[in-house]
């Protein structure tokens, strides 16, 4: 019997960093096929196709320059070709593109295939609410879908600087297989069964990181940022308790929770661009183009998505930090209003 075939759906900096890990691990365990397909959105780089560059030099020169990928990783420009024989699909692309990818893959996957989402964000539901990405993938493709979230800045993972991550899996046996696929000496994996909380943390922390960036842009110090993080964590816990029943408070103490929140509020792209938003006066869209080399910013989009639901349920006042970030990004209120939000935030929500 051949081993489990793995496909990585996405090839940005995080997707490429994960490809380095997964490409190495499939060579260590007999249960995995020795080839990993990585779907790459085709681009021309200095007159050459990006897929050809990756397959020749084993480096994603656009999104993860200077990091060698294992020879087991093959860049494939056609999504269906990359994924059609996969037993495990790793979804790691901007959440705005999930629907399009799932539409392309629907009805074309191998029977019994499973997914794992590394995507931080929500999908809007037709009813005016939000839906977890993993549930969206699962329903669109009729597959089981786990999640992986943690304090994992892609460049640091690629450089093999030690970190932890959290896998949320409803089935522990599958969780064990995924742990083997992802864990290395520098990338420690903890598996929990609280899937919804793991995923919600990964999305919501990006909103808090925007608030941290606004605080930095206004010239406030670490004391103020600590207040932003504390209040942001309170709203994350409350939001998950209200909208995802059965969440466990202990999950917030895993890497997907408080650790990821702290890392993102100090080192992530959402914080960095939000600081520039305050200092430059430019729009989020302009700064994305200038600062992110084709990558997408998740915090403002996530703030938009949850605000739709909070507004529909008349709960914006219950989540004043989340609401302030949404309004600041749309220039409905000035960034300075964030400090008023912190100062006046109710201690008991």
Coordinates of C-alpha atoms in Angstrom, one line a residue:
X1 CA 0.0 0.0 0.0
X2 CA 1.1 3.5 -0.7
X3 CA 1.2 6.0 2.1
X4 CA -1.2 8.9 2.7
X5 CA -0.9 11.5 0.0
X6 CA -0.7 15.1 1.2
X7 CA -1.6 18.3 -0.7
X8 CA -0.9 21.8 0.5
X9 CA -3.6 24.2 -0.8
X10 CA -1.7 27.6 -0.8
X11 CA 1.9 28.7 -1.1
X12 CA 2.3 32.1 0.5
X13 CA 4.9 32.6 3.3
X14 CA 3.0 30.5 5.8
X15 CA 2.1 27.8 3.2
X16 CA 5.7 27.6 2.2
X17 CA 6.9 27.4 5.8
X18 CA 4.5 24.6 6.4
X19 CA 5.6 22.9 3.2
X20 CA 9.2 22.8 4.6
X21 CA 7.9 21.0 7.7
X22 CA 5.5 18.6 6.0
X23 CA 7.9 17.9 3.1
X24 CA 10.5 16.8 5.7
X25 CA 8.2 14.8 7.8
X26 CA 6.7 12.7 5.0
X27 CA 10.2 11.3 4.4
X28 CA 10.5 10.2 8.1
X29 CA 7.2 8.2 8.4
X30 CA 6.2 5.2 6.3
X31 CA 2.5 6.1 6.6
X32 CA 2.9 9.1 4.2
X33 CA 3.6 9.2 0.5
X34 CA 7.0 10.7 -0.3
X35 CA 5.6 13.4 -2.6
X36 CA 3.8 16.5 -1.4
X37 CA 1.9 18.5 -3.9
X38 CA 1.7 22.3 -3.2
X39 CA -0.8 24.3 -5.2
X40 CA 0.8 27.5 -6.4
X41 CA -1.1 30.3 -7.9
X42 CA 1.0 30.8 -11.1
X43 CA 2.9 34.1 -11.4
X44 CA 5.7 35.3 -13.6
X45 CA 8.9 36.2 -11.7
X46 CA 11.5 37.8 -13.9
X47 CA 10.1 36.1 -17.0
X48 CA 9.9 32.6 -15.4
X49 CA 6.9 30.8 -14.0
X50 CA 7.0 30.6 -10.2
X51 CA 6.2 26.9 -10.2
X52 CA 9.2 26.2 -12.4
X53 CA 11.4 28.3 -10.1
X54 CA 10.2 26.4 -7.0
X55 CA 10.6 22.9 -8.7
X56 CA 14.0 23.8 -10.0
X57 CA 15.6 25.7 -7.1
X58 CA 13.3 24.4 -4.3
X59 CA 12.7 27.9 -3.1
X60 CA 9.6 30.1 -3.1
X61 CA 11.5 33.2 -4.2
X62 CA 8.5 35.5 -3.9
X63 CA 7.0 34.6 -0.6
X64 CA 9.7 32.8 1.4
X65 CA 13.0 33.9 -0.1
X66 CA 16.2 32.3 1.2
X67 CA 14.5 29.2 2.6
X68 CA 15.1 25.8 0.9
X69 CA 12.1 23.5 0.5
X70 CA 12.5 19.7 0.6
X71 CA 12.8 18.0 -2.8
X72 CA 9.7 16.1 -1.8
X73 CA 7.6 19.2 -2.3
X74 CA 6.3 19.8 -5.9
X75 CA 4.7 23.1 -7.0
X76 CA 1.6 22.4 -9.1
X77 CA -0.2 25.3 -10.9
X78 CA -3.6 23.5 -11.3
X79 CA -5.6 23.2 -8.1
X80 CA -7.6 20.1 -9.1
X81 CA -4.5 18.3 -10.4
X82 CA -2.7 19.1 -7.1
X83 CA -5.5 17.9 -4.9
X84 CA -7.4 15.1 -6.7
X85 CA -5.4 12.1 -5.2
X86 CA -4.8 13.6 -1.8
X87 CA -5.8 11.9 1.4
X88 CA -4.9 14.9 3.5
X89 CA -5.5 18.5 2.3
X90 CA -3.8 21.3 4.1
X91 CA -5.7 24.6 3.5
X92 CA -3.4 27.6 4.0
X93 CA -4.4 30.6 1.9
X94 CA -6.2 33.9 2.6
X95 CA -9.7 33.2 3.8
X96 CA -11.2 35.4 1.1
X97 CA -10.3 32.7 -1.5
X98 CA -11.7 29.7 0.3
X99 CA -15.1 29.7 -1.5
X100 CA -13.4 29.9 -4.9
X101 CA -11.1 27.0 -4.1
X102 CA -13.8 24.9 -2.7
X103 CA -16.0 25.5 -5.7
X104 CA -13.2 24.2 -7.9
X105 CA -12.6 21.1 -5.8
X106 CA -16.2 20.1 -5.0
X107 CA -16.9 16.6 -6.2
X108 CA -13.3 16.0 -7.4
X109 CA -11.6 14.8 -4.2
X110 CA -10.6 11.3 -3.3
X111 CA -13.2 9.3 -1.2
X112 CA -12.3 9.5 2.5
X113 CA -10.1 12.6 2.1
X114 CA -9.8 14.8 5.2
X115 CA -8.7 18.5 5.6
X116 CA -6.9 20.6 8.1
X117 CA -7.3 24.4 8.0
X118 CA -4.5 26.8 8.9
X119 CA -6.6 29.8 7.8
X120 CA -7.3 32.5 10.3
X121 CA -10.6 34.2 9.7
X122 CA -14.4 33.7 9.3
X123 CA -16.8 33.3 6.4
X124 CA -20.0 35.3 6.2
X125 CA -23.1 33.2 6.3
X126 CA -26.1 34.0 4.1
X127 CA -28.1 34.6 7.3
X128 CA -26.0 37.6 8.2
X129 CA -23.8 35.8 10.7
X130 CA -20.4 34.2 10.5
X131 CA -19.2 30.6 9.9
X132 CA -15.9 29.0 10.9
X133 CA -13.6 28.3 7.9
X134 CA -13.2 24.7 8.8
X135 CA -17.0 24.2 8.9
X136 CA -17.3 26.0 5.5
X137 CA -14.6 23.7 4.0
X138 CA -16.3 20.7 5.5
X139 CA -19.7 21.5 4.2
X140 CA -18.6 22.5 0.8
X141 CA -16.4 19.5 0.2
X142 CA -18.1 17.0 2.4
X143 CA -14.9 16.1 4.3
X144 CA -13.9 16.2 8.0
X145 CA -11.7 19.2 8.7
X146 CA -9.4 19.8 11.6
X147 CA -7.6 23.1 12.4
X148 CA -4.1 24.2 13.3
X149 CA -3.5 27.6 15.0
X150 CA -0.7 28.9 17.2
X151 CA 1.9 31.6 17.9
X152 CA 3.6 30.9 14.6
X153 CA 5.1 33.7 12.6
X154 CA 6.0 32.1 9.3
X155 CA 9.5 33.5 8.9
X156 CA 10.5 32.3 12.4
X157 CA 9.0 28.8 11.7
X158 CA 10.9 28.6 8.4
X159 CA 14.1 29.6 10.2
X160 CA 13.5 26.8 12.7
X161 CA 13.2 29.0 15.8
X162 CA 11.3 26.9 18.4
X163 CA 7.6 27.5 18.8
X164 CA 4.4 25.7 19.7
X165 CA 1.1 25.2 17.9
X166 CA -2.3 23.7 18.6
X167 CA -4.2 21.2 16.5
X168 CA -8.0 21.0 17.1
X169 CA -9.4 17.7 15.9
X170 CA -12.7 16.1 16.7
X171 CA -11.2 12.7 16.2
X172 CA -8.1 12.0 18.3
X173 CA -6.9 9.2 16.0
X174 CA -6.7 11.7 13.1
X175 CA -5.2 14.2 15.5
X176 CA -2.3 11.8 16.2
X177 CA -1.7 11.4 12.4
X178 CA -1.7 15.2 11.9
X179 CA 0.7 15.6 14.9
X180 CA 3.1 13.2 13.1
X181 CA 2.7 15.2 9.9
X182 CA 3.5 18.6 11.5
X183 CA 5.6 18.1 14.6
X184 CA 9.3 18.7 14.5
X185 CA 12.0 19.4 17.1
X186 CA 11.4 23.1 16.7
X187 CA 7.6 23.0 16.0
X188 CA 5.8 21.4 19.0
X189 CA 2.3 20.3 18.5
X190 CA -0.5 19.9 21.1
X191 CA -3.7 18.2 20.0
X192 CA -7.0 19.1 21.7
X193 CA -10.6 18.3 20.8
X194 CA -12.0 21.8 21.2
X195 CA -11.9 22.6 17.5
X196 CA -14.2 25.6 17.4
X197 CA -12.3 27.5 20.2
X198 CA -8.9 26.8 18.6
X199 CA -10.2 28.2 15.3
X200 CA -12.0 31.2 16.8
X201 CA -8.8 32.2 18.7
X202 CA -6.9 32.2 15.4
X203 CA -9.3 34.6 13.8
X204 CA -10.2 36.9 16.7
X205 CA -6.6 37.6 17.8
X206 CA -6.0 39.5 14.5
X207 CA -8.6 42.1 15.4
X208 CA -6.8 42.6 18.8
X209 CA -3.5 42.9 16.9
X210 CA -4.9 45.8 14.9
X211 CA -5.8 47.5 18.1
X212 CA -2.2 47.0 19.3
X213 CA -0.9 48.5 16.1
X214 CA -3.2 51.5 16.5
X215 CA -1.8 52.0 20.0
X216 CA 1.8 51.8 18.7
X217 CA 1.0 54.3 16.0
X218 CA -0.4 56.7 18.5
X219 CA 2.9 56.5 20.4
X220 CA 1.6 54.7 23.5
X221 CA 3.9 52.2 25.3
X222 CA 3.9 48.6 26.5
X223 CA 1.6 49.4 29.4
X224 CA -1.1 50.5 27.1
X225 CA -0.5 47.5 24.8
X226 CA -0.8 45.2 27.8
X227 CA -4.2 46.7 28.5
X228 CA -5.2 46.2 24.8
X229 CA -4.1 42.5 25.0
X230 CA -5.9 41.9 28.3
X231 CA -9.2 43.5 27.2
X232 CA -8.9 41.9 23.8
X233 CA -8.5 38.5 25.4
X234 CA -11.6 39.1 27.5
X235 CA -13.6 39.8 24.4
X236 CA -12.2 36.7 22.6
X237 CA -13.3 34.5 25.5
X238 CA -16.7 36.2 25.7
X239 CA -17.3 36.0 21.9
X240 CA -16.4 32.3 21.9
X241 CA -18.6 31.5 24.9
X242 CA -21.6 33.3 23.3
X243 CA -21.3 32.1 19.7
X244 CA -19.6 28.7 20.0
X245 CA -21.2 26.7 22.8
X246 CA -19.1 24.1 24.5
X247 CA -15.8 26.1 24.4
X248 CA -13.3 25.3 27.0
X249 CA -11.5 28.1 28.9
X250 CA -8.3 25.9 29.1
X251 CA -8.0 26.1 25.3
X252 CA -7.2 29.8 25.6
X253 CA -4.0 28.8 27.5
X254 CA -2.8 26.8 24.6
X255 CA -0.6 28.2 21.9
X256 CA -3.7 29.0 19.8
X257 CA -4.9 31.4 22.5
X258 CA -2.9 33.7 24.7
X259 CA 0.5 32.8 23.1
X260 CA -0.7 33.6 19.6
X261 CA -2.4 36.8 20.8
X262 CA 0.8 38.1 22.4
X263 CA 3.0 37.2 19.4
X264 CA 0.6 38.8 16.9
X265 CA 0.3 42.0 19.0
X266 CA 4.0 42.4 19.0
X267 CA 5.3 40.9 15.8
X268 CA 2.5 40.3 13.2
X269 CA 1.6 42.0 10.0
X270 CA -1.7 43.2 11.4
X271 CA 0.0 45.1 14.1
X272 CA 2.6 46.5 11.7
X273 CA 0.2 47.7 9.0
X274 CA -2.2 49.1 11.7
X275 CA 0.6 51.2 13.1
X276 CA 1.4 52.5 9.6
X277 CA -2.4 53.2 9.2
X278 CA -2.2 55.7 12.0
X279 CA 1.1 57.3 11.1
X280 CA 0.6 57.5 7.3
X281 CA -3.1 58.4 7.0
X282 CA -3.3 55.9 4.1
X283 CA -6.0 53.3 3.7
X284 CA -5.6 49.6 4.7
X285 CA -5.8 48.7 1.0
X286 CA -3.0 51.0 0.1
X287 CA -0.8 49.8 2.9
X288 CA -1.5 46.1 2.0
X289 CA -0.1 46.8 -1.5
X290 CA 2.9 48.7 -0.2
X291 CA 3.9 46.5 2.7
X292 CA 2.8 42.9 2.2
X293 CA 4.2 41.8 -1.1
X294 CA 0.9 40.4 -2.3
X295 CA -0.2 39.0 1.1
X296 CA -3.6 39.8 2.6
X297 CA -4.3 41.4 5.9
X298 CA -6.7 39.4 8.0
X299 CA -7.6 41.6 11.0
X300 CA -9.7 44.3 9.2
X301 CA -11.6 41.7 7.2
X302 CA -12.3 39.7 10.3
X303 CA -13.5 42.8 12.1
X304 CA -15.9 43.4 9.2
X305 CA -17.2 39.9 9.3
X306 CA -18.0 39.8 13.0
X307 CA -19.4 43.3 13.0
X308 CA -22.1 42.2 10.6
X309 CA -23.2 39.6 13.2
X310 CA -22.8 41.9 16.2
X311 CA -24.8 44.6 14.5
X312 CA -27.6 42.1 13.5
X313 CA -27.8 40.9 17.1
X314 CA -27.5 44.4 18.6
X315 CA -24.4 43.3 20.5
X316 CA -21.8 45.9 19.3
X317 CA -21.8 47.5 22.8
X318 CA -21.0 44.1 24.4
X319 CA -17.7 44.0 22.4
X320 CA -16.4 47.6 22.4
X321 CA -12.8 46.8 21.4
X322 CA -13.8 44.7 18.4
X323 CA -16.3 47.4 17.4
X324 CA -13.8 50.2 17.8
X325 CA -11.3 48.4 15.5
X326 CA -14.0 48.0 12.9
X327 CA -15.0 51.6 13.1
X328 CA -11.4 52.9 13.0
X329 CA -10.5 50.8 10.0
X330 CA -13.5 52.4 8.2
X331 CA -12.5 55.9 9.5
X332 CA -15.9 56.2 11.3
X333 CA -13.9 57.2 14.4
X334 CA -10.3 58.4 14.8
X335 CA -7.6 56.0 16.1
X336 CA -7.4 58.0 19.3
X337 CA -10.9 56.7 20.2
X338 CA -9.3 53.4 20.9
X339 CA -7.9 54.8 24.1
X340 CA -11.3 56.0 25.2
X341 CA -12.6 52.5 24.5
X342 CA -10.0 51.0 26.8
X343 CA -10.4 53.6 29.5
X344 CA -14.2 53.1 29.5
X345 CA -14.3 49.3 28.9
X346 CA -16.7 47.5 31.3
X347 CA -14.9 45.1 33.6
X348 CA -17.8 42.7 33.8
X349 CA -19.1 41.8 30.4

